[in-house]
mmCIF file of C-alpha atoms in Angstrom:
data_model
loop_
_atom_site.group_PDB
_atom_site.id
_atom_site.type_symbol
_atom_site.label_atom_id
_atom_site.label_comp_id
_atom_site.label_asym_id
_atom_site.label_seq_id
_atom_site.Cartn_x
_atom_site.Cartn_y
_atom_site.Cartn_z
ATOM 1 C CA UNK A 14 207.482 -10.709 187.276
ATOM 2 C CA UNK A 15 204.291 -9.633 189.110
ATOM 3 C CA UNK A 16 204.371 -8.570 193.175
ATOM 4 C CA UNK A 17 204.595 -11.500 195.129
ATOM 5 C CA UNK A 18 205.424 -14.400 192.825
ATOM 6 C CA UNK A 19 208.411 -16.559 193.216
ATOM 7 C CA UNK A 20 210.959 -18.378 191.079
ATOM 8 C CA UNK A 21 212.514 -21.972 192.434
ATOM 9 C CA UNK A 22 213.330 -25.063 191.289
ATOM 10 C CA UNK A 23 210.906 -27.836 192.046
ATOM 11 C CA UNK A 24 213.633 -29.227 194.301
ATOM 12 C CA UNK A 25 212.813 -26.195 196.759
ATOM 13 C CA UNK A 26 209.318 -26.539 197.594
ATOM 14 C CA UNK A 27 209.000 -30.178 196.812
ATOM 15 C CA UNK A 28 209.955 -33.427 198.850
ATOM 16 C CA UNK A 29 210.018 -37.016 197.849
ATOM 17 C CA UNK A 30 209.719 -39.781 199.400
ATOM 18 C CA UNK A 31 210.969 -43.348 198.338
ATOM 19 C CA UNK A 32 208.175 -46.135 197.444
ATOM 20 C CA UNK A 33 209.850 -49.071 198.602
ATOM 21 C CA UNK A 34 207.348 -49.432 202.479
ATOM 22 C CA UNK A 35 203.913 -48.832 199.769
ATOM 23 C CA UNK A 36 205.102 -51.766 197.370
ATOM 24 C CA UNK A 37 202.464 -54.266 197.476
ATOM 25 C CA UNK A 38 203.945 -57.892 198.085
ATOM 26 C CA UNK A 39 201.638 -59.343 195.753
ATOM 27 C CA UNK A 40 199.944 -58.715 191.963
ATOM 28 C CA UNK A 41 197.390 -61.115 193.002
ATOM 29 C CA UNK A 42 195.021 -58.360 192.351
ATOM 30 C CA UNK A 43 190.736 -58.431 192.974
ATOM 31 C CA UNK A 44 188.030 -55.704 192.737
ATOM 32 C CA UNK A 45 186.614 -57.198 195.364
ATOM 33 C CA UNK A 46 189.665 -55.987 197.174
ATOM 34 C CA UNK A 47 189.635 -52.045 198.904
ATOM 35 C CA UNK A 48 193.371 -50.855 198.693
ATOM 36 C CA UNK A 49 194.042 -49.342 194.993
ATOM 37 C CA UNK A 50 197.529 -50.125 193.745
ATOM 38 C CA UNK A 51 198.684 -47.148 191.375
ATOM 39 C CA UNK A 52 201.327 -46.447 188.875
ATOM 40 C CA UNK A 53 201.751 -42.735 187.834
ATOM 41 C CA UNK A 54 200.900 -43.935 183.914
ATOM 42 C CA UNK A 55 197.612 -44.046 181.904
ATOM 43 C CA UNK A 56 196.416 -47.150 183.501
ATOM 44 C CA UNK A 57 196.832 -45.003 187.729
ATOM 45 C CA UNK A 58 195.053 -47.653 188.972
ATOM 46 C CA UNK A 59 196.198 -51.184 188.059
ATOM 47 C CA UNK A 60 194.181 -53.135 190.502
ATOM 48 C CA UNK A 61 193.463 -53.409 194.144
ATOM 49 C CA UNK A 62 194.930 -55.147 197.333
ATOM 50 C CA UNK A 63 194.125 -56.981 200.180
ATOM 51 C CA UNK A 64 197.806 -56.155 201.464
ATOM 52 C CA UNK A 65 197.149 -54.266 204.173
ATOM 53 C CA UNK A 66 200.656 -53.464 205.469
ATOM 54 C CA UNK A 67 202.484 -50.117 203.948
ATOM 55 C CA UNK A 68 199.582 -48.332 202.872
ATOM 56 C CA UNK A 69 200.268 -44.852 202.184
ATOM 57 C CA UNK A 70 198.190 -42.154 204.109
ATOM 58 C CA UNK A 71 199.698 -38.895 204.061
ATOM 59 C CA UNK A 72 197.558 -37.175 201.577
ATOM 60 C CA UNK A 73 196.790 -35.264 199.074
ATOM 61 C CA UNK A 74 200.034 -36.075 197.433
ATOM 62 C CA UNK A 75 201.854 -36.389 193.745
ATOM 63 C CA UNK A 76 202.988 -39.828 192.529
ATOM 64 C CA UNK A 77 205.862 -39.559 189.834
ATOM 65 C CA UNK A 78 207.015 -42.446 187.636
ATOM 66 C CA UNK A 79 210.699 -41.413 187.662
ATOM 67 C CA UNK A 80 211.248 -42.861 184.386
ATOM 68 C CA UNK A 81 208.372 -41.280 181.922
ATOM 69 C CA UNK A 82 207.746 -38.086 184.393
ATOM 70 C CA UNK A 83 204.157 -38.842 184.308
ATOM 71 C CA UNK A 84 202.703 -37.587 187.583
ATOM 72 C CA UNK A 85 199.385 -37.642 189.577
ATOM 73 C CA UNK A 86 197.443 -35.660 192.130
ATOM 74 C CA UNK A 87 196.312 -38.861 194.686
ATOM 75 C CA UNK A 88 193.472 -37.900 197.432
ATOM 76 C CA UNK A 89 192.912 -41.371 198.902
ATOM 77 C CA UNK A 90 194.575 -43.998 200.453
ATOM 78 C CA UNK A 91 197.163 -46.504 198.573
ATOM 79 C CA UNK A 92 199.993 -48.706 197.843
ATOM 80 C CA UNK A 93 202.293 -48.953 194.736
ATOM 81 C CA UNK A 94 203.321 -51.639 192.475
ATOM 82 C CA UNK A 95 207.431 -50.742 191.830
ATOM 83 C CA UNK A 96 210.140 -48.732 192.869
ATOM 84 C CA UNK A 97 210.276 -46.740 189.735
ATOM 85 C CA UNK A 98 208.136 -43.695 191.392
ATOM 86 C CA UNK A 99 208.667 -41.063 193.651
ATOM 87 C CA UNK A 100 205.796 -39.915 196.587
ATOM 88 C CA UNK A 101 206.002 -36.216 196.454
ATOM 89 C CA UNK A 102 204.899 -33.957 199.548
ATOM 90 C CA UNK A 103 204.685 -30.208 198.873
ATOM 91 C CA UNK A 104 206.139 -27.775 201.310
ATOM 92 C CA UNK A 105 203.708 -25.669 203.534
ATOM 93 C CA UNK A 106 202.270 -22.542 201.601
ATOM 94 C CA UNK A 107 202.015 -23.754 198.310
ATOM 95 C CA UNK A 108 198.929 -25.486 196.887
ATOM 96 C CA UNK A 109 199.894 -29.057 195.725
ATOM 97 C CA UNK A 110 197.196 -28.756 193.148
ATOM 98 C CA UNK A 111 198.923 -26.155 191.528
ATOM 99 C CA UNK A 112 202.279 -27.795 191.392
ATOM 100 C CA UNK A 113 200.399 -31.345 190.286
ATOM 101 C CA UNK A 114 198.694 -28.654 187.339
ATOM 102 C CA UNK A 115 202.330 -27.753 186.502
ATOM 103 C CA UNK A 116 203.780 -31.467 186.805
ATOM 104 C CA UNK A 117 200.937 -32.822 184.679
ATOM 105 C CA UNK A 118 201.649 -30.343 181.526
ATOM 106 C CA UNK A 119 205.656 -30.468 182.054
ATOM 107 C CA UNK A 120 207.217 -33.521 180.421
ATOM 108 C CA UNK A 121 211.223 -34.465 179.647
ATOM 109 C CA UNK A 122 212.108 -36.231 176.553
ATOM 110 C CA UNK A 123 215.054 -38.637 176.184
ATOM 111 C CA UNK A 124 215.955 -41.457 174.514
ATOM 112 C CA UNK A 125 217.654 -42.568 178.055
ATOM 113 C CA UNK A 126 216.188 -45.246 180.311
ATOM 114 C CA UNK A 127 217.274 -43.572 183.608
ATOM 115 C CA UNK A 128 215.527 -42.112 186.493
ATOM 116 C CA UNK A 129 214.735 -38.410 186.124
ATOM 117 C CA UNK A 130 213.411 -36.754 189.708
ATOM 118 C CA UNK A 131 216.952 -36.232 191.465
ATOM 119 C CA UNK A 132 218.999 -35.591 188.150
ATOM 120 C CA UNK A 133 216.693 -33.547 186.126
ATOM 121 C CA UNK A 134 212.671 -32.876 186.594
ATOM 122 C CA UNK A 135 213.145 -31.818 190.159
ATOM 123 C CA UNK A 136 215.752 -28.635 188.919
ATOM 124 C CA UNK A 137 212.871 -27.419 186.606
ATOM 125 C CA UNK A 138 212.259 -23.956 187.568
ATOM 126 C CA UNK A 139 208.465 -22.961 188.427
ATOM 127 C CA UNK A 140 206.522 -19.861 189.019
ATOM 128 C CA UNK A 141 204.731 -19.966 192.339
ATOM 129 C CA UNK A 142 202.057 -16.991 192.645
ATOM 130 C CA UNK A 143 200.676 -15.601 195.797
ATOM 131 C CA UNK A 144 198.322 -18.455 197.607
ATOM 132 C CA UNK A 145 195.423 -16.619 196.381
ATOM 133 C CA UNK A 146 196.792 -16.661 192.735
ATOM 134 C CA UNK A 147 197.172 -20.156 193.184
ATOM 135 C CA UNK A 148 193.629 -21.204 194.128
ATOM 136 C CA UNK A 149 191.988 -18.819 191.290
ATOM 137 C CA UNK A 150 194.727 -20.593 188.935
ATOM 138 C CA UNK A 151 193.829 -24.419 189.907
ATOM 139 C CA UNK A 152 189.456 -23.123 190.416
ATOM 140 C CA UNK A 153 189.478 -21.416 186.679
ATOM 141 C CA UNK A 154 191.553 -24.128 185.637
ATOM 142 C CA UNK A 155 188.763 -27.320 187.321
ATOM 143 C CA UNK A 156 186.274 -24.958 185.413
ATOM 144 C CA UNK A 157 186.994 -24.775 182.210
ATOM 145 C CA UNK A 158 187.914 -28.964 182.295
ATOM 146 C CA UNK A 159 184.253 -29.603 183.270
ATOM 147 C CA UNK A 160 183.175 -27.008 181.189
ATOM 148 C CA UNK A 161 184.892 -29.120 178.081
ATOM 149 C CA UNK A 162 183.789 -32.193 179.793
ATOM 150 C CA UNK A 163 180.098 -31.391 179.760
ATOM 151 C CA UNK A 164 180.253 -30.745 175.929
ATOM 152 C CA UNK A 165 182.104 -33.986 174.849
ATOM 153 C CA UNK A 166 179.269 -35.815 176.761
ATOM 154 C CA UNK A 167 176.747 -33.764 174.510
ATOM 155 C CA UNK A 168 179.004 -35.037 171.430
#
């Protein structure tokens, strides 16, 4: 292992937070409205709220759906439409872009309906680099995805 990088379980540097405050109290949902509801899924943005109570502010932070392990890196403002997700907060020193780089490539596959954070995904072991390595890590890593973005709009 190089000088300086770590070895812990996701459990160590991350901490979740239960959804149940952010649920929005209604699915009467209207782009007219400001407040985006999210799931951690391919749709991350179902629809958006007028609910104005519970809206989640502490930011940037990682939304997990506890039962696929999909995961997202969220920069704005939000509420949630079920239980089934965790809020995840990273612990001071590490660059939550990094672990939400990690968390996006890093799947578990079962054939069991059950939740997966606090039994399983959160005892994954991760490699944390220096700060530095971290931020050249998540900058080369933005760079090369608009690099291949740029050509499949030239497709």
């Amino acid at each position: 292992m190089p000088a300086g990088w770590a070895i812990c379980r996701l459990e160590d540097i991350v901490k979740y937070k239960q959804p149940q405050a952010y649920i929005v109290s209604s699915t009467n949902y209207d782009d007219s409205y400001t407040t985006p509801v999210l799931t951690a899924g391919k749709s991350f943005i179902i629809g958006y709220t007028d609910d104005m109570d519970g809206i989640y502010t502490k930011l940037p932070c990682i939304i997990f759906d506890d039962f696929t392990t999909d995961s997202r890196l969220v920069d704005f403002p939000f509420k949630v439409k079920s239980s089934a997700m965790k809020i995840l907060q990273v612990v001071k020193g590490i660059e939550i872009e990094y672990v939400a780089m990690f968390m996006s490539i890093t799947r578990l596959i079962s054939d069991t309906h059950k939740r997966y954070w606090i039994s399983e995904y959160s005892k994954l072991y991760i490699a944390i680099p220096p700060i530095e390595e971290q931020r050249r890590i998540i900058n080369t890593t933005k760079s090369m995805f608009e690099k291949l973005d740029a050509i499949m709009e030239n497709l």
